[in-house]
Structure formats: structure tokens, C-alpha cells
Amino acid sequence: MREADATTRERITDHLRETPASPSALATEFDVTASAAIDHVRHIAQSLSASDDQLLVAPPECDDCGFSEFDDPANRPSRCPDCKSESVDEPVFRIE
């Protein structure tokens, strides 16, 4: 399929097959908000359940205390629930 004919989700899927990416990186690459990028990734994960591919998520992690046990590993937390630091890395998605 030509890229011009592909939907945003199809283009994000192809991108994640080639390169791991955070919500912010996807937002920049595909001209959507980070929140919309996360919504697209959630839908992509559901679509992949019918294939041999799977969505892998490196969960967010606090830069200050190392906490990484967030309730939703695909979400972008604004701060760490453990130490309250706002220095939290975003999750990173990839498809294998």
C-alpha cells in the first residue's frame, strides 16, 4: 500500500515494526497529540491480537527513584506515585 493511502494507524503500525517509539515521538512523527498517539497504539494492540505480531511496551520509569510499577504501562504519567517526582520517562512501544 502506498503511504499516502495508509491510515494514521497503519502508518504508526509500520513505524513501530521498524523503530521503537514513545508517545511524544509518535505525536511528532504523525502530527497528532501524544494522547491520540496512545489511543492509536491501544487500537493497534487490539488489531494485532488476530496476528502473530504483538505490541511490546517498555513501561514508564521514574528518573529519580526508578519506580516502574505504574498501573497502566502504556500511559504517560505526570509524576511518580512513589516519590512524587515529575521526572518520569515515557513508555516506549514496538511491534514484533
Coordinates of N, CA, C and O in Angstrom, one line a residue:
M1 N 0.8 -1.2 0.0 CA 0.0 0.0 0.0 C 0.9 1.2 0.0 O 1.9 1.3 0.7
R2 N 0.5 2.2 -0.8 CA 1.3 3.4 -0.8 C 1.0 4.2 0.5 O -0.1 4.2 1.0
E3 N 2.1 4.8 1.0 CA 1.9 5.5 2.3 C 0.9 6.6 2.2 O 0.2 6.8 3.2
A4 N 0.7 7.2 1.1 CA -0.3 8.3 1.0 C -1.7 7.7 1.2 O -2.6 8.4 1.7
D5 N -1.9 6.5 0.9 CA -3.3 5.8 1.1 C -3.4 5.2 2.4 O -4.6 4.8 2.8
A6 N -2.4 5.1 3.2 CA -2.4 4.4 4.5 C -3.1 5.3 5.6 O -2.9 6.5 5.5
T7 N -3.8 4.7 6.5 CA -4.4 5.5 7.6 C -3.3 5.8 8.6 O -2.2 5.2 8.5
T8 N -3.5 6.7 9.5 CA -2.6 7.0 10.5 C -2.2 5.8 11.3 O -1.0 5.5 11.6
R9 N -3.2 4.9 11.7 CA -2.9 3.7 12.4 C -2.0 2.8 11.6 O -1.1 2.1 12.2
E10 N -2.3 2.6 10.4 CA -1.4 1.8 9.5 C 0.0 2.3 9.5 O 1.0 1.5 9.5
R11 N 0.1 3.6 9.3 CA 1.5 4.2 9.3 C 2.2 4.0 10.6 O 3.4 3.7 10.7
I12 N 1.5 4.2 11.8 CA 2.1 4.0 13.1 C 2.5 2.6 13.2 O 3.6 2.3 13.8
T13 N 1.6 1.6 12.8 CA 2.0 0.2 12.9 C 3.2 -0.1 12.2 O 4.1 -0.8 12.7
D14 N 3.3 0.4 10.9 CA 4.6 0.1 10.1 C 5.8 0.8 10.8 O 6.9 0.1 10.9
H15 N 5.6 1.9 11.4 CA 6.7 2.6 12.0 C 7.2 1.8 13.3 O 8.4 1.6 13.5
L16 N 6.2 1.3 14.1 CA 6.6 0.6 15.3 C 7.2 -0.8 14.9 O 7.9 -1.4 15.8
R17 N 6.9 -1.3 13.8 CA 7.6 -2.6 13.3 C 9.1 -2.3 13.0 O 9.9 -3.2 13.2
E18 N 9.4 -1.1 12.6 CA 10.8 -0.7 12.3 C 11.5 -0.1 13.4 O 12.7 -0.3 13.5
T19 N 10.9 0.7 14.2 CA 11.6 1.5 15.2 C 10.7 1.7 16.5 O 9.6 2.1 16.4
P20 N 11.3 1.4 17.7 CA 10.5 1.6 18.9 C 10.3 3.2 19.1 O 11.1 4.0 18.6
A21 N 9.2 3.5 19.7 CA 8.9 5.0 19.8 C 8.0 5.2 21.0 O 7.2 4.4 21.4
S22 N 8.2 6.4 21.6 CA 7.4 6.9 22.7 C 6.2 7.6 22.1 O 6.1 8.0 21.0
P23 N 5.2 7.9 23.0 CA 4.0 8.7 22.5 C 4.4 10.0 22.0 O 3.9 10.4 20.9
S24 N 5.4 10.7 22.6 CA 5.8 12.0 22.1 C 6.4 11.9 20.7 O 6.2 12.8 19.8
A25 N 7.3 10.9 20.5 CA 7.9 10.7 19.2 C 6.9 10.4 18.1 O 6.9 10.9 17.0
L26 N 5.9 9.6 18.5 CA 4.8 9.3 17.5 C 4.0 10.5 17.2 O 3.6 10.7 16.1
A27 N 3.7 11.3 18.2 CA 3.0 12.5 18.1 C 3.7 13.5 17.1 O 3.0 14.0 16.2
T28 N 4.9 13.6 17.2 CA 5.7 14.5 16.4 C 5.8 13.9 14.9 O 5.6 14.6 14.0
E29 N 6.0 12.6 14.8 CA 6.2 12.0 13.5 C 4.9 12.0 12.7 O 4.9 12.2 11.5
F30 N 3.7 11.8 13.4 CA 2.5 11.7 12.7 C 1.5 12.9 12.9 O 0.3 12.8 12.5
D31 N 2.0 14.0 13.5 CA 1.2 15.2 13.6 C -0.1 14.9 14.3 O -1.2 15.3 13.9
V32 N 0.0 14.3 15.5 CA -1.2 14.0 16.4 C -0.7 14.4 17.8 O 0.5 14.6 18.0
T33 N -1.6 14.5 18.7 CA -1.2 14.7 20.1 C -0.7 13.4 20.7 O -1.0 12.3 20.2
A34 N 0.1 13.5 21.8 CA 0.6 12.3 22.4 C -0.6 11.4 22.9 O -0.5 10.2 22.9
S35 N -1.6 12.0 23.4 CA -2.8 11.3 23.9 C -3.4 10.5 22.7 O -3.8 9.4 22.9
A36 N -3.5 11.2 21.6 CA -4.1 10.5 20.4 C -3.2 9.4 19.9 O -3.7 8.3 19.5
A37 N -1.9 9.6 20.0 CA -0.9 8.5 19.7 C -1.1 7.3 20.6 O -1.1 6.1 20.1
I38 N -1.3 7.5 21.9 CA -1.6 6.4 22.8 C -2.9 5.7 22.4 O -3.0 4.5 22.4
D39 N -3.9 6.4 22.1 CA -5.2 5.8 21.7 C -5.0 5.0 20.4 O -5.5 3.9 20.3
H40 N -4.2 5.5 19.4 CA -3.9 4.7 18.2 C -3.2 3.4 18.6 O -3.5 2.3 18.1
V41 N -2.2 3.5 19.5 CA -1.4 2.3 19.9 C -2.3 1.3 20.6 O -2.2 0.1 20.4
R42 N -3.3 1.8 21.4 CA -4.2 0.8 22.1 C -5.0 0.1 21.0 O -5.3 -1.1 21.2
H43 N -5.5 0.8 20.0 CA -6.3 0.1 19.0 C -5.5 -0.8 18.1 O -5.9 -1.9 17.8
I44 N -4.2 -0.4 17.9 CA -3.3 -1.3 17.1 C -3.1 -2.6 17.9 O -3.1 -3.6 17.3
A45 N -2.9 -2.5 19.2 CA -2.7 -3.7 20.1 C -3.9 -4.6 19.9 O -3.7 -5.9 19.8
Q46 N -5.1 -4.1 19.9 CA -6.3 -5.0 19.7 C -6.3 -5.6 18.3 O -6.6 -6.8 18.2
S47 N -5.9 -4.9 17.3 CA -5.8 -5.4 16.0 C -4.8 -6.5 15.8 O -5.0 -7.5 15.1
L48 N -3.7 -6.4 16.6 CA -2.6 -7.3 16.5 C -2.9 -8.7 17.1 O -2.3 -9.7 16.8
S49 N -4.0 -8.7 18.0 CA -4.3 -9.9 18.6 C -4.7 -11.0 17.7 O -4.7 -12.2 18.0
A50 N -5.1 -10.6 16.5 CA -5.5 -11.6 15.4 C -4.3 -12.0 14.6 O -4.5 -12.8 13.6
S51 N -3.2 -11.5 14.8 CA -2.0 -11.9 14.0 C -0.9 -12.5 14.9 O -1.1 -12.6 16.1
D52 N 0.2 -12.8 14.3 CA 1.3 -13.3 15.0 C 2.2 -12.2 15.7 O 3.1 -12.5 16.5
D53 N 1.9 -11.0 15.3 CA 2.7 -9.9 15.9 C 2.1 -9.5 17.3 O 1.0 -9.8 17.6
Q54 N 3.0 -8.9 18.1 CA 2.5 -8.4 19.4 C 3.1 -7.0 19.7 O 4.2 -6.7 19.2
L55 N 2.4 -6.2 20.4 CA 2.8 -4.9 20.9 C 3.6 -5.1 22.2 O 3.1 -5.7 23.1
L56 N 4.8 -4.7 22.2 CA 5.6 -4.7 23.4 C 5.7 -3.3 24.0 O 5.9 -2.3 23.2
V57 N 5.7 -3.2 25.3 CA 5.7 -1.9 25.9 C 6.8 -1.9 27.0 O 6.8 -2.7 27.9
A58 N 7.7 -1.0 26.9 CA 8.7 -0.7 27.9 C 8.0 0.4 28.8 O 7.7 1.5 28.3
P59 N 7.6 0.0 30.0 CA 6.8 0.9 30.9 C 7.6 2.2 31.2 O 8.8 2.2 31.2
P60 N 6.8 3.2 31.6 CA 7.5 4.4 32.1 C 8.3 4.1 33.3 O 8.0 3.2 34.1
E61 N 9.3 5.0 33.6 CA 10.1 4.8 34.7 C 10.5 6.1 35.3 O 10.9 7.1 34.6
C62 N 10.5 6.2 36.6 CA 10.9 7.5 37.3 C 12.4 7.6 37.2 O 13.2 6.7 37.6
D63 N 12.9 8.8 36.8 CA 14.3 9.0 36.7 C 15.0 9.2 38.1 O 16.2 8.9 38.2
D64 N 14.2 9.6 39.1 CA 14.7 9.8 40.4 C 14.8 8.6 41.3 O 15.8 8.3 41.9
C65 N 13.7 7.8 41.3 CA 13.8 6.6 42.2 C 13.7 5.3 41.5 O 13.8 4.2 42.1
G66 N 13.5 5.3 40.2 CA 13.5 4.0 39.4 C 12.1 3.3 39.4 O 12.0 2.2 38.9
F67 N 11.1 3.9 40.0 CA 9.8 3.2 40.1 C 9.3 3.0 38.7 O 9.3 3.8 37.8
S68 N 8.8 1.7 38.4 CA 8.3 1.4 37.1 C 7.0 0.5 37.2 O 6.6 0.0 36.2
E69 N 6.4 0.5 38.3 CA 5.2 -0.4 38.5 C 3.9 0.4 38.3 O 3.0 0.3 39.2
F70 N 3.8 1.2 37.3 CA 2.6 2.0 37.1 C 1.4 1.1 36.7 O 1.6 0.1 36.2
D71 N 0.2 1.6 37.1 CA -1.0 0.8 36.9 C -1.2 0.5 35.4 O -1.6 -0.6 35.0
D72 N -0.9 1.5 34.6 CA -1.1 1.4 33.1 C 0.2 1.6 32.4 O 0.6 2.8 32.3
P73 N 0.9 0.6 32.0 CA 2.3 0.8 31.4 C 2.2 1.6 30.1 O 3.3 2.1 29.7
A74 N 1.1 1.7 29.5 CA 1.0 2.4 28.2 C 0.6 3.9 28.4 O 0.5 4.6 27.4
N75 N 0.5 4.3 29.6 CA 0.1 5.7 29.9 C 1.3 6.6 30.1 O 2.4 6.1 30.4
R76 N 1.1 7.9 30.0 CA 2.1 8.9 30.2 C 1.9 9.5 31.6 O 1.1 10.5 31.7
P77 N 2.4 9.0 32.7 CA 2.2 9.6 34.0 C 2.8 11.0 34.1 O 3.9 11.2 33.6
S78 N 2.2 11.8 34.8 CA 2.7 13.2 35.0 C 3.7 13.2 36.2 O 4.6 14.1 36.2
R79 N 3.6 12.3 37.1 CA 4.6 12.2 38.2 C 4.6 10.8 38.8 O 3.7 10.0 38.6
C80 N 5.6 10.6 39.5 CA 5.8 9.3 40.2 C 4.9 9.1 41.4 O 5.0 10.0 42.3
P81 N 4.2 8.0 41.5 CA 3.3 7.9 42.7 C 4.2 7.6 44.0 O 3.7 7.7 45.1
D82 N 5.4 7.1 43.8 CA 6.2 6.8 44.9 C 6.9 8.0 45.5 O 6.8 8.2 46.7
C83 N 7.7 8.7 44.7 CA 8.5 9.8 45.2 C 7.9 11.2 44.8 O 8.5 12.2 45.2
K84 N 6.9 11.2 44.0 CA 6.2 12.4 43.6 C 7.0 13.3 42.6 O 6.7 14.4 42.2
S85 N 8.1 12.7 42.1 CA 9.0 13.4 41.1 C 8.2 13.5 39.8 O 7.4 12.7 39.4
E86 N 8.4 14.6 39.1 CA 7.8 14.8 37.8 C 8.8 14.4 36.6 O 8.5 14.6 35.5
S87 N 9.9 13.8 37.0 CA 10.9 13.4 36.0 C 10.6 11.9 35.7 O 11.3 11.0 36.3
V88 N 9.6 11.6 34.9 CA 9.2 10.3 34.6 C 9.4 10.1 33.0 O 8.8 10.8 32.3
D89 N 10.1 9.0 32.7 CA 10.3 8.7 31.2 C 9.0 8.2 30.7 O 8.2 7.5 31.4
E90 N 8.7 8.4 29.4 CA 7.5 7.9 28.8 C 7.7 6.4 28.5 O 8.8 5.9 28.4
P91 N 6.6 5.7 28.3 CA 6.7 4.3 27.8 C 7.2 4.3 26.4 O 7.2 5.3 25.7
V92 N 7.7 3.2 25.9 CA 8.2 3.0 24.6 C 7.5 1.8 24.0 O 7.5 0.8 24.6
F93 N 7.0 2.0 22.8 CA 6.3 0.9 22.1 C 7.1 0.3 21.0 O 7.8 1.1 20.3
R94 N 6.9 -1.0 20.7 CA 7.4 -1.6 19.5 C 6.6 -2.8 19.1 O 5.9 -3.4 20.0
I95 N 6.6 -3.2 17.9 CA 5.8 -4.3 17.4 C 6.8 -5.4 16.9 O 7.7 -5.1 16.2
E96 N 6.6 -6.6 17.4 CA 7.5 -7.7 17.0 C 6.6 -8.9 16.5 O 5.5 -9.1 17.0

